[in-house]
Amino acid sequence: MVNDEEEECDVCRVGDDDDEGGGKEIKFDRDSFSRLLRRASLAEAKMYEKMSYLGNLAYCIPDIKPENLLKRHGLYFVTSSIERREMAMRTEKNHVPPEDQEAESTIAKDELEGNEQEDAGYRISASSAYQIAASAASYLHLHTKSILPLNSSKADASEDSCEGDDKTIEPINTMNPDVASFMATTDSMTAVVAAKEEVKQAVADDLNSTRSSPCEWFISDDNQGTRFFVIQGSETLASWQANLLFEPVLFEGLDVLVHRGIYEAAKGMYEQMLPEVRAHLKSHGRGATFRFTGHSLGGSLSLLLNLMLKIRGEVPASSLLPVITFGAPSIMCGGDRLLRKLGLPRSHVQAITMHRDIVPRAFSCNYPNHVAELLKAINANFRNHPCLNNQKLLYAPMGELLILQPDEKFSPHHHLLPSGSGLYFLNCPLSDTSDAEKQLRTAQIVFLNSPHPLEILRDRSAYGSEGTIQRDHDMNSYFKSIRNVIRLELNRIRKARRQHRRKFWLSILSPSGNDASILVGRPVGSMNMAQNQFNFAGILQTGGESLKRFGRLVASQHMHLLVVLLFPARAAGTWLLAVFVFLGCLYAKCEKTSTYQSYGEILHSTQNCEDHNQPTNNLAMPLI
């Protein structure tokens, strides 16, 4: 069984010995890596901007204003995990008689006293050790603002000392904060990985709960029958319990390994969201579609929930739109193989990663040999783990990888990416050969190891609210960076359109003949339109029909036109130079009819001006 998994695990085969050095010998520089990149179109970027906006809202669900959500993105707020939890609490409270409430409070008091007696006898419950470890990691995450960049040990000592009235109290613990945080995190990880099965199962049972969620979420609908499920990232103790329980287990009874803690959390959230899925299917039938998105841990949960709906037969594949994640860690070994087995394309998973975000690299970077051996020694589930055995990584990336590079003023550019901000798909060339596929997988591994997470963590300035870890992973950073990409693309398109219009009009406003001249900046050639040579000066020779044709040309381009025609004076005396100014599009357009003033009407208007003895210098007349 293990051998079959190793043979089928696509990413784990990168660098096998039977490939003459394998993928590890493939070298990438900016030029070779850029050839594997495809810039996201404007429509794609706008869709990702919408998802990043929703991902941002997931961190402030109580402050969501439905009217603003509808006005900005045309979405109707449906419900959230907070609303569901409050409703469940009210329901339970209304159904419990007062005497039962007193009985429950008495039982809870007795349990509390019993726990105090156990603590007095130094007896710890099965999940207490794990909760302590997760609490340490959660505390470090929630208090990053207090772990500021450390520039000198003297500054640390001065900040730790407390001045009283006439004396200074020396700190009891003078350990450097970054050393303390590293030790706490390392001890937490080791405690979780080496914990006994009953401890991990107790935590798994807590995560697999229908009453609470490790991450908050909300649901919204659009007018096209799509229901959006948006999940936030790690913010609570429960979310860190899910993060730290990262040993591999089978996913849905299939031969695919998955991150245990996130999978257990997804099981509980699945039961919470299933009624909303079924309600949407009932109201929209075959036209119902579902979009899952989330940031960090929320992105990984979105992926599992989406696949579980398909595997368990609740939703057909045609109703599941691609999952879009932001800064989410990889959590599967054999994920691409699972997509093929389910009949889903690789594009069903679209993982957007900031160019230097540490979280997507956490499980997909190359682990040092001593770390891999330690994991195998203290946890049996890692000993036959294909990704760890073959590539020294915990979980392989799956689906399509999108790389987001922000403005250089915000974060330094990545050495493998083109200069300037952009959003890129990392994909294979058109060729479907195994060499192209191997090149893509190797490119993914190279990118996820540069910079390596350990390289980022060695930088003391990376920690804290102003550090690079927070900057390159924050959901708001994703949102702002995608908006900047869109703004630059719109500016580029406007500039290209202006250049096109300039060339277009210079090409058709070409003077010819002796009866008319057109004032333009410089002479240009005539324009070939529908294989027929169209020259503006010909309007004066062919009459009203040509003028109509020219009006339709202007209308088709949706542009404004200013043209000055100079007619030579007759030898009879005081004939004026008639100046015709074409304003607007030379047409009045409605849904069914369009009218154009004929050439004969123009001549008639000119005659009227002559009869009324208008000034002889020049005359400007609008044609509507």
Coordinates of C-alpha atoms in Angstrom, one line a residue:
M1 CA 0.0 0.0 0.0
V2 CA 2.7 2.4 0.9
N3 CA 4.7 1.6 -2.2
D4 CA 1.7 2.3 -4.4
E5 CA 1.2 5.7 -2.7
E6 CA 4.8 6.5 -3.2
E7 CA 4.6 5.6 -6.9
E8 CA 1.5 7.6 -7.5
C9 CA 2.3 10.7 -5.4
D10 CA 3.2 13.1 -8.2
V11 CA 5.2 15.7 -6.3
C12 CA 7.0 13.1 -4.2
R13 CA 8.5 11.6 -7.4
V14 CA 10.4 14.9 -8.2
G15 CA 14.0 14.0 -8.0
D16 CA 13.8 10.2 -8.0
D17 CA 17.0 8.4 -8.7
D18 CA 15.7 6.7 -11.8
D19 CA 15.6 10.1 -13.7
E20 CA 19.3 10.7 -14.0
G21 CA 19.4 13.2 -11.2
G22 CA 15.7 14.0 -11.4
G23 CA 14.1 17.4 -10.9
K24 CA 16.7 18.5 -8.4
E25 CA 19.2 19.2 -11.3
I26 CA 16.7 21.7 -12.9
K27 CA 18.0 25.2 -12.3
F28 CA 15.9 28.3 -12.5
D29 CA 16.7 31.9 -12.9
R30 CA 14.4 34.8 -13.5
D31 CA 14.2 34.2 -17.3
S32 CA 13.6 30.5 -17.1
F33 CA 11.1 30.8 -14.2
S34 CA 9.2 33.6 -15.9
R35 CA 8.6 31.4 -18.9
L36 CA 6.4 29.3 -16.7
L37 CA 4.3 32.3 -15.6
R38 CA 1.1 33.6 -17.1
R39 CA -0.1 37.0 -16.0
A40 CA -3.7 36.9 -14.7
S41 CA -6.2 38.7 -16.9
L42 CA -8.1 41.8 -15.7
A43 CA -11.3 39.7 -15.3
E44 CA -9.5 37.1 -13.2
A45 CA -7.8 39.7 -11.0
K46 CA -11.1 41.4 -10.4
M47 CA -12.7 38.1 -9.3
Y48 CA -9.7 37.5 -6.9
E49 CA -10.1 41.0 -5.6
K50 CA -13.7 40.3 -4.7
M51 CA -12.7 37.1 -2.9
S52 CA -9.9 38.9 -1.0
Y53 CA -12.4 41.5 0.0
L54 CA -14.7 38.8 1.5
G55 CA -11.7 37.2 3.1
N56 CA -10.9 40.5 4.8
L57 CA -14.5 40.8 6.1
A58 CA -14.2 37.3 7.7
Y59 CA -12.0 38.9 10.4
C60 CA -14.6 41.4 11.4
I61 CA -17.9 39.5 11.0
P62 CA -19.8 41.4 13.7
D63 CA -19.1 44.7 11.9
I64 CA -20.4 43.5 8.5
K65 CA -23.1 45.9 7.2
P66 CA -25.3 44.0 4.8
E67 CA -26.2 47.1 2.9
N68 CA -22.5 47.9 2.2
L69 CA -21.9 44.3 1.1
L70 CA -24.8 44.5 -1.3
K71 CA -23.8 47.9 -2.6
R72 CA -20.1 47.1 -3.2
H73 CA -20.3 43.6 -4.6
G74 CA -24.0 42.8 -5.1
L75 CA -24.0 40.1 -2.3
Y76 CA -26.7 39.4 0.2
F77 CA -25.6 38.5 3.7
V78 CA -27.1 35.1 4.7
T79 CA -25.7 34.0 8.1
S80 CA -22.5 33.5 10.0
S81 CA -21.0 31.1 12.6
I82 CA -21.5 33.8 15.2
E83 CA -25.2 34.1 14.4
R84 CA -25.6 30.3 14.4
R85 CA -23.9 30.0 17.7
E86 CA -26.0 32.7 19.3
M87 CA -29.2 31.1 18.0
A88 CA -28.2 27.7 19.3
M89 CA -27.5 29.1 22.7
R90 CA -30.9 30.8 22.8
T91 CA -32.6 27.7 21.7
E92 CA -31.0 25.5 24.3
K93 CA -31.7 28.1 27.0
N94 CA -35.4 28.2 26.1
H95 CA -35.8 24.4 26.1
V96 CA -34.0 23.8 29.4
P97 CA -36.4 24.0 32.5
P98 CA -35.1 26.1 35.5
E99 CA -34.7 23.0 37.6
D100 CA -32.5 21.4 35.0
Q101 CA -30.4 24.5 34.7
E102 CA -29.8 24.3 38.5
A103 CA -28.9 20.7 38.2
E104 CA -26.4 21.4 35.4
S105 CA -24.8 24.2 37.5
T106 CA -24.5 21.8 40.4
I107 CA -22.9 19.1 38.3
A108 CA -20.5 21.6 36.8
K109 CA -19.6 22.8 40.3
D110 CA -18.9 19.2 41.4
E111 CA -16.8 18.6 38.3
L112 CA -14.8 21.7 39.0
E113 CA -14.1 20.6 42.6
G114 CA -13.1 17.2 41.3
N115 CA -10.7 18.7 38.9
E116 CA -9.2 20.8 41.7
Q117 CA -8.7 17.7 43.7
E118 CA -7.0 16.0 40.8
D119 CA -4.8 19.0 40.3
A120 CA -3.9 18.9 43.9
G121 CA -2.8 15.3 43.4
Y122 CA -0.8 16.3 40.3
R123 CA -3.2 14.4 38.0
I124 CA -3.7 16.0 34.5
S125 CA -6.6 15.3 32.2
A126 CA -5.9 13.8 28.8
S127 CA -6.1 17.0 26.8
S128 CA -4.6 19.4 29.3
A129 CA -1.0 19.0 28.1
Y130 CA -2.0 19.6 24.5
Q131 CA -4.1 22.7 25.4
I132 CA -1.2 24.1 27.2
A133 CA 1.0 23.7 24.2
A134 CA -1.6 25.2 21.9
S135 CA -2.1 28.0 24.3
A136 CA 1.6 28.9 24.1
A137 CA 1.4 29.1 20.3
S138 CA -1.8 31.0 20.4
Y139 CA -0.4 33.5 22.9
L140 CA 2.6 34.1 20.7
H141 CA 0.4 34.7 17.7
L142 CA -2.1 37.0 19.4
H143 CA 0.7 39.1 21.1
T144 CA 2.9 39.7 18.1
K145 CA 2.6 43.4 18.7
S146 CA 4.6 43.0 21.9
I147 CA 7.4 41.1 20.2
L148 CA 8.9 44.0 18.5
P149 CA 12.0 43.9 16.3
L150 CA 15.0 43.4 18.6
N151 CA 17.9 45.7 17.9
S152 CA 20.0 45.5 21.0
S153 CA 20.2 43.6 24.2
K154 CA 20.6 46.8 26.2
A155 CA 17.2 48.0 24.9
D156 CA 15.7 44.8 26.0
A157 CA 17.1 45.1 29.5
S158 CA 15.9 48.7 29.9
E159 CA 12.4 47.8 28.8
D160 CA 12.2 44.8 31.2
S161 CA 13.2 46.9 34.3
C162 CA 10.5 48.5 36.3
E163 CA 11.1 51.7 38.3
G164 CA 9.4 52.2 41.6
D165 CA 9.5 55.1 44.0
D166 CA 13.1 54.8 45.1
K167 CA 14.2 51.5 43.7
T168 CA 14.4 49.4 40.6
I169 CA 13.0 45.9 40.5
E170 CA 15.0 43.6 38.3
P171 CA 13.1 41.2 36.1
I172 CA 13.0 37.6 37.2
N173 CA 13.3 36.2 33.7
T174 CA 15.9 38.0 31.6
M175 CA 15.6 35.6 28.6
N176 CA 15.8 37.3 25.2
P177 CA 12.2 37.5 23.9
D178 CA 13.0 36.0 20.5
V179 CA 14.8 33.1 22.2
A180 CA 11.9 32.6 24.5
S181 CA 9.4 32.6 21.7
F182 CA 11.5 30.1 19.7
M183 CA 11.8 27.8 22.7
A184 CA 8.1 28.0 23.4
T185 CA 7.1 27.3 19.9
T186 CA 9.6 24.4 19.6
D187 CA 8.5 22.9 22.9
S188 CA 4.8 23.2 21.8
M189 CA 5.4 21.5 18.5
T190 CA 7.4 18.7 20.1
A191 CA 4.8 18.2 22.8
V192 CA 2.0 17.8 20.2
V193 CA 3.9 15.5 17.9
A194 CA 5.1 13.3 20.7
A195 CA 1.7 13.3 22.6
K196 CA 0.0 10.0 23.2
E197 CA -2.9 8.9 21.0
E198 CA -5.5 9.5 23.7
V199 CA -4.4 13.1 24.1
K200 CA -4.6 13.7 20.4
Q201 CA -7.9 12.0 20.1
A202 CA -9.3 14.1 22.9
V203 CA -8.3 17.2 21.0
A204 CA -9.6 15.8 17.7
D205 CA -13.0 15.3 19.4
D206 CA -13.0 18.9 20.6
L207 CA -12.2 20.1 17.1
N208 CA -14.9 17.8 15.5
S209 CA -17.7 19.7 17.2
T210 CA -21.0 21.0 15.7
R211 CA -21.3 23.7 18.4
S212 CA -18.1 25.6 17.9
S213 CA -15.7 26.4 15.1
P214 CA -11.9 26.8 15.2
C215 CA -12.4 29.6 12.7
E216 CA -15.3 32.0 12.2
W217 CA -17.1 32.0 8.8
F218 CA -20.0 33.7 7.0
I219 CA -22.2 33.0 4.0
S220 CA -23.5 35.4 1.3
D221 CA -25.4 35.0 -2.0
D222 CA -25.3 36.7 -5.3
N223 CA -28.1 37.2 -7.9
Q224 CA -26.6 34.4 -10.2
G225 CA -27.3 31.5 -7.8
T226 CA -23.9 31.3 -6.2
R227 CA -23.5 30.9 -2.5
F228 CA -20.2 32.0 -1.0
F229 CA -18.6 30.3 2.1
V230 CA -15.9 32.5 3.5
I231 CA -13.6 31.3 6.4
Q232 CA -11.1 33.3 8.4
G233 CA -7.7 32.1 9.5
S234 CA -6.1 31.3 12.8
E235 CA -7.4 33.6 15.5
T236 CA -8.4 31.4 18.4
L237 CA -7.0 28.7 20.7
A238 CA -9.1 26.1 18.8
S239 CA -7.5 27.1 15.5
W240 CA -4.0 26.6 16.9
Q241 CA -5.1 23.2 18.3
A242 CA -5.9 22.4 14.7
N243 CA -2.7 23.8 13.4
L244 CA -0.4 21.9 15.7
L245 CA -2.0 18.5 15.2
F246 CA -0.3 18.1 11.8
E247 CA 0.3 14.4 11.7
P248 CA -0.9 12.6 8.4
V249 CA -4.1 10.5 8.4
L250 CA -6.2 9.1 5.6
F251 CA -8.7 11.5 4.0
E252 CA -12.3 10.3 3.8
G253 CA -11.1 6.7 3.7
L254 CA -9.2 7.2 0.5
D255 CA -5.5 6.6 -0.2
V256 CA -4.6 10.3 0.3
L257 CA -3.0 11.6 3.4
V258 CA -4.2 14.9 5.0
H259 CA -3.3 17.1 8.0
R260 CA -5.2 15.6 10.9
G261 CA -6.0 18.6 12.9
I262 CA -7.4 20.6 10.0
Y263 CA -9.3 17.6 8.8
E264 CA -11.0 17.1 12.2
A265 CA -11.9 20.8 12.3
A266 CA -13.4 20.5 8.8
K267 CA -15.6 17.6 9.9
G268 CA -17.3 19.7 12.5
M269 CA -17.7 22.7 10.2
Y270 CA -19.1 20.4 7.5
E271 CA -22.0 19.5 9.8
Q272 CA -22.6 23.2 10.6
M273 CA -22.6 24.3 7.0
L274 CA -24.5 21.3 5.5
P275 CA -28.0 22.7 6.2
E276 CA -27.1 25.9 4.4
V277 CA -25.8 23.9 1.4
R278 CA -29.0 21.8 1.2
A279 CA -31.2 24.9 1.6
H280 CA -29.4 26.6 -1.4
L281 CA -29.8 23.4 -3.5
K282 CA -33.5 23.3 -2.7
S283 CA -34.2 26.9 -3.6
H284 CA -32.0 27.0 -6.8
G285 CA -32.0 23.4 -8.0
R286 CA -29.5 22.7 -10.8
G287 CA -28.6 26.4 -11.1
A288 CA -27.1 26.4 -7.6
T289 CA -23.3 26.8 -7.4
F290 CA -21.0 27.1 -4.4
R291 CA -17.8 29.0 -3.9
F292 CA -15.4 28.3 -1.0
T293 CA -12.7 30.7 -0.1
G294 CA -10.6 31.6 2.9
H295 CA -7.3 32.9 4.2
S296 CA -4.5 30.8 5.9
L297 CA -6.1 28.0 7.9
G298 CA -9.5 29.1 6.5
G299 CA -8.2 28.4 3.0
S300 CA -7.2 24.9 3.9
L301 CA -10.6 24.3 5.6
S302 CA -12.3 25.7 2.5
L303 CA -10.5 23.1 0.3
L304 CA -11.5 20.2 2.5
L305 CA -15.1 21.2 2.9
N306 CA -15.4 21.6 -0.9
L307 CA -14.0 18.1 -1.6
M308 CA -16.0 16.5 1.2
L309 CA -19.2 17.8 -0.4
K310 CA -18.2 16.1 -3.6
I311 CA -17.0 12.8 -2.1
R312 CA -20.0 12.4 0.2
G313 CA -22.4 13.0 -2.8
E314 CA -24.1 16.1 -1.4
V315 CA -23.2 18.4 -4.3
P316 CA -22.4 17.5 -7.9
A317 CA -19.0 18.5 -9.4
S318 CA -20.7 20.9 -11.8
S319 CA -22.1 22.9 -8.9
L320 CA -18.7 23.3 -7.1
L321 CA -16.8 26.4 -8.4
P322 CA -13.0 26.4 -8.0
V323 CA -11.7 26.9 -4.4
I324 CA -9.7 30.1 -4.0
T325 CA -7.3 30.3 -1.1
F326 CA -5.0 33.1 0.2
G327 CA -1.8 32.2 2.0
A328 CA -3.0 28.7 2.9
P329 CA -0.6 26.0 3.9
S330 CA -0.5 22.7 1.9
I331 CA -2.2 20.0 3.8
M332 CA -2.3 16.9 1.5
C333 CA 0.0 14.3 0.1
G334 CA -1.3 13.2 -3.2
G335 CA -3.8 16.0 -3.7
D336 CA -3.5 16.3 -7.5
R337 CA -4.0 12.6 -7.8
L338 CA -7.2 13.0 -5.8
L339 CA -8.5 15.7 -8.1
R340 CA -8.0 13.4 -11.1
K341 CA -9.8 10.6 -9.3
L342 CA -12.7 12.9 -8.6
G343 CA -12.9 14.1 -12.2
L344 CA -11.9 17.6 -11.2
P345 CA -9.3 19.7 -13.1
R346 CA -6.2 21.1 -11.5
S347 CA -7.7 24.6 -11.7
H348 CA -10.4 23.5 -9.2
V349 CA -7.9 24.6 -6.5
Q350 CA -6.4 28.1 -7.0
A351 CA -3.9 28.8 -4.3
I352 CA -2.8 32.5 -4.2
T353 CA 0.5 33.0 -2.4
M354 CA 2.2 36.2 -1.6
H355 CA 5.8 36.1 -3.0
R356 CA 7.4 35.9 0.5
D357 CA 4.6 34.5 2.6
I358 CA 6.0 32.0 5.2
V359 CA 2.7 30.1 5.8
P360 CA 2.3 28.4 2.4
R361 CA 5.9 27.4 2.7
A362 CA 5.6 25.9 6.2
F363 CA 4.6 22.4 5.3
S364 CA 6.0 22.4 1.7
C365 CA 9.6 23.4 2.2
N366 CA 12.5 21.0 2.4
Y367 CA 12.9 19.8 6.0
P368 CA 16.4 19.1 7.2
N369 CA 17.3 15.5 7.6
H370 CA 17.5 15.7 11.4
V371 CA 14.1 17.2 11.6
A372 CA 12.6 14.5 9.4
E373 CA 14.3 11.8 11.5
L374 CA 13.0 13.4 14.7
L375 CA 9.4 13.4 13.4
K376 CA 9.7 9.7 12.5
A377 CA 11.2 8.8 15.8
I378 CA 8.5 10.4 18.0
N379 CA 5.5 9.8 15.8
A380 CA 4.9 6.6 13.9
N381 CA 2.5 8.2 11.5
F382 CA 5.5 10.0 9.9
R383 CA 7.6 6.9 9.3
N384 CA 5.7 5.8 6.1
H385 CA 4.8 9.3 5.0
P386 CA 5.6 9.5 1.2
C387 CA 6.2 13.2 1.0
L388 CA 8.6 13.2 4.0
N389 CA 10.5 10.1 2.8
N390 CA 11.0 11.2 -0.8
Q391 CA 11.1 15.0 -0.7
K392 CA 11.6 15.9 3.0
L393 CA 8.4 17.9 3.0
L394 CA 5.2 17.3 5.0
Y395 CA 2.6 18.1 2.4
A396 CA 2.8 18.8 -1.3
P397 CA 1.1 21.8 -3.1
M398 CA -1.9 20.9 -5.1
G399 CA -3.9 22.5 -7.9
E400 CA -2.8 25.8 -9.5
L401 CA -0.3 28.0 -7.7
L402 CA -0.8 31.8 -8.2
I403 CA 2.0 34.1 -7.1
L404 CA 1.2 37.6 -6.0
Q405 CA 4.0 40.1 -6.0
P406 CA 3.2 43.5 -4.4
D407 CA 4.7 46.8 -5.1
E408 CA 8.4 47.0 -4.2
K409 CA 7.8 49.8 -1.8
F410 CA 5.6 47.4 0.2
S411 CA 7.8 44.3 0.1
P412 CA 11.1 43.6 -1.7
H413 CA 10.6 41.8 -5.0
H414 CA 11.3 38.1 -5.4
H415 CA 14.4 37.2 -7.4
L416 CA 12.6 34.7 -9.6
L417 CA 9.7 37.0 -10.6
P418 CA 9.6 39.7 -13.2
S419 CA 10.1 43.2 -11.9
G420 CA 7.0 45.2 -10.9
S421 CA 3.9 44.1 -9.1
G422 CA 1.7 41.4 -10.7
L423 CA -0.4 38.3 -10.2
Y424 CA 0.8 35.2 -12.1
F425 CA -0.2 31.6 -12.7
L426 CA 2.6 29.1 -12.4
N427 CA 1.6 26.5 -15.0
C428 CA 3.0 24.1 -17.6
P429 CA 3.6 25.1 -21.2
L430 CA 1.1 23.9 -23.7
S431 CA 3.0 20.6 -24.0
D432 CA 1.6 17.7 -21.9
T433 CA 4.8 15.8 -21.8
S434 CA 6.1 14.3 -18.5
D435 CA 9.2 16.6 -18.8
A436 CA 7.0 19.7 -18.7
E437 CA 5.0 18.3 -15.8
K438 CA 8.2 17.6 -13.9
Q439 CA 9.5 21.1 -14.7
L440 CA 6.4 22.6 -13.2
R441 CA 6.6 20.5 -10.0
T442 CA 10.2 21.4 -9.6
A443 CA 9.5 25.1 -10.1
Q444 CA 6.9 24.9 -7.3
I445 CA 9.4 23.4 -4.9
V446 CA 12.1 25.9 -5.9
F447 CA 9.8 28.8 -5.3
L448 CA 8.5 27.4 -2.0
N449 CA 12.1 27.1 -0.8
S450 CA 13.2 30.6 -1.7
P451 CA 13.2 32.1 0.7
H452 CA 13.2 29.1 3.1
P453 CA 11.1 29.6 6.2
L454 CA 14.2 29.1 8.4
E455 CA 15.8 32.0 6.5
I456 CA 12.9 34.2 7.3
L457 CA 12.7 33.2 10.9
R458 CA 16.4 33.9 11.4
D459 CA 15.8 37.6 10.7
R460 CA 15.1 39.2 14.1
S461 CA 13.2 42.0 12.5
A462 CA 10.7 39.6 10.9
Y463 CA 8.7 39.3 14.1
G464 CA 6.2 41.7 15.5
S465 CA 3.3 43.8 14.0
E466 CA 5.7 45.6 11.7
G467 CA 7.7 42.5 10.8
T468 CA 7.9 40.7 7.4
I469 CA 6.0 37.6 8.7
Q470 CA 2.9 39.6 9.5
R471 CA 3.3 41.9 6.5
D472 CA 3.5 39.2 3.8
H473 CA 0.8 37.0 5.3
D474 CA -1.8 39.4 6.5
M475 CA -5.2 39.1 4.6
N476 CA -5.3 42.9 4.2
S477 CA -2.0 42.8 2.4
Y478 CA -3.4 40.3 -0.1
F479 CA -6.4 42.5 -0.7
K480 CA -4.4 45.7 -1.1
S481 CA -1.8 44.1 -3.4
I482 CA -4.4 42.6 -5.7
R483 CA -6.2 46.0 -5.9
N484 CA -2.8 47.6 -6.9
V485 CA -2.4 45.0 -9.6
I486 CA -5.8 45.9 -11.0
R487 CA -5.1 49.6 -10.9
L488 CA -1.9 49.2 -12.8
E489 CA -3.6 47.0 -15.4
L490 CA -6.4 49.6 -15.9
N491 CA -3.8 52.3 -16.3
R492 CA -2.0 50.2 -18.9
I493 CA -5.2 49.5 -20.8
R494 CA -6.2 53.2 -20.8
K495 CA -2.8 54.2 -22.1
A496 CA -3.0 51.6 -24.9
R497 CA -6.5 52.8 -25.9
R498 CA -5.4 56.4 -26.1
Q499 CA -2.5 55.3 -28.4
H500 CA -4.9 53.3 -30.5
R501 CA -7.3 56.1 -30.9
R502 CA -4.6 58.5 -31.8
K503 CA -3.3 56.2 -34.5
F504 CA -6.8 55.4 -35.7
W505 CA -7.8 59.0 -36.3
L506 CA -4.5 60.0 -37.8
S507 CA -4.9 57.1 -40.2
I508 CA -8.4 58.2 -41.5
L509 CA -7.9 62.0 -41.4
S510 CA -5.7 62.1 -44.4
P511 CA -6.0 65.1 -46.8
S512 CA -6.5 64.4 -50.5
G513 CA -7.8 66.1 -53.5
N514 CA -7.9 69.8 -54.4
D515 CA -11.4 70.6 -53.2
A516 CA -10.9 70.1 -49.5
S517 CA -8.2 70.1 -46.9
I518 CA -8.2 68.8 -43.4
L519 CA -6.3 70.5 -40.6
V520 CA -4.3 67.8 -38.8
G521 CA -1.0 67.8 -36.9
R522 CA 0.8 65.9 -39.6
P523 CA -0.1 64.1 -42.9
V524 CA -0.9 60.4 -42.5
G525 CA -2.1 57.7 -44.8
S526 CA -5.7 56.7 -45.4
M527 CA -7.4 53.9 -43.5
N528 CA -8.3 50.5 -45.0
M529 CA -11.8 49.7 -43.7
A530 CA -13.4 46.4 -44.7
Q531 CA -11.0 46.0 -47.6
N532 CA -12.3 49.3 -49.1
Q533 CA -10.2 52.4 -49.1
F534 CA -12.0 55.0 -47.0
N535 CA -10.8 58.6 -47.3
F536 CA -12.4 61.4 -45.4
A537 CA -12.0 63.8 -48.3
G538 CA -14.2 61.6 -50.4
I539 CA -17.2 62.6 -48.3
L540 CA -17.3 65.9 -50.2
Q541 CA -17.3 64.1 -53.5
T542 CA -19.8 61.3 -52.9
G543 CA -22.4 63.2 -50.9
G544 CA -24.7 62.3 -48.1
E545 CA -24.2 58.5 -48.2
S546 CA -20.5 58.9 -47.5
L547 CA -21.3 61.2 -44.6
K548 CA -23.6 58.5 -43.2
R549 CA -20.9 55.9 -43.5
F550 CA -18.5 58.1 -41.7
G551 CA -21.0 58.8 -39.0
R552 CA -21.4 55.1 -38.5
L553 CA -17.7 54.7 -38.3
V554 CA -17.5 57.3 -35.5
A555 CA -20.4 55.6 -33.7
S556 CA -18.7 52.2 -33.9
Q557 CA -15.6 53.6 -32.2
H558 CA -17.6 55.5 -29.4
M559 CA -15.3 58.5 -29.7
H560 CA -15.6 62.2 -30.0
L561 CA -14.5 64.0 -33.2
L562 CA -13.4 67.5 -33.9
V563 CA -12.8 68.2 -37.6
V564 CA -12.3 71.5 -39.4
L565 CA -13.1 71.8 -43.1
L566 CA -11.8 74.8 -45.1
F567 CA -13.6 75.6 -48.4
P568 CA -11.8 78.0 -50.9
A569 CA -13.6 81.3 -51.6
R570 CA -15.2 81.9 -54.9
A571 CA -13.8 84.6 -57.3
A572 CA -17.1 86.5 -57.0
G573 CA -16.0 88.4 -53.9
T574 CA -16.8 88.0 -50.2
W575 CA -17.5 84.3 -49.8
L576 CA -16.5 83.1 -46.4
L577 CA -14.5 80.1 -45.2
A578 CA -17.2 77.8 -43.9
V579 CA -16.0 76.0 -40.8
F580 CA -17.9 72.8 -40.0
V581 CA -17.3 71.5 -36.5
F582 CA -18.3 67.9 -36.0
L583 CA -19.1 67.5 -32.2
G584 CA -19.9 64.3 -30.5
C585 CA -20.5 61.1 -32.5
L586 CA -22.5 62.7 -35.4
Y587 CA -25.5 60.7 -34.5
A588 CA -28.4 60.4 -32.1
K589 CA -28.5 56.8 -31.0
C590 CA -31.3 54.9 -29.3
E591 CA -32.1 51.2 -29.0
K592 CA -33.7 50.7 -32.4
T593 CA -33.1 53.7 -34.6
S594 CA -30.1 55.9 -35.5
T595 CA -30.4 59.1 -37.6
Y596 CA -27.7 61.1 -39.3
Q597 CA -28.0 64.6 -40.8
S598 CA -27.6 64.3 -44.5
Y599 CA -25.1 66.1 -46.7
G600 CA -27.9 67.9 -48.4
E601 CA -29.0 69.4 -45.0
I602 CA -25.5 70.6 -44.4
L603 CA -25.5 72.5 -47.7
H604 CA -29.0 73.9 -46.9
S605 CA -27.8 75.2 -43.5
T606 CA -24.8 76.8 -45.2
Q607 CA -27.1 78.6 -47.7
N608 CA -29.3 79.9 -44.8
C609 CA -26.2 81.4 -43.2
E610 CA -25.3 83.1 -46.4
D611 CA -28.8 84.5 -46.8
H612 CA -28.8 86.0 -43.3
N613 CA -25.5 87.9 -44.0
Q614 CA -23.5 86.2 -41.3
P615 CA -19.9 87.5 -40.6
T616 CA -17.5 86.7 -43.3
N617 CA -14.6 85.5 -41.2
N618 CA -15.7 82.1 -40.0
L619 CA -18.8 80.2 -38.9
A620 CA -19.0 77.2 -36.6
M621 CA -22.1 75.0 -36.8
P622 CA -22.7 71.8 -34.8
L623 CA -24.1 68.7 -36.5
I624 CA -26.3 66.7 -34.2

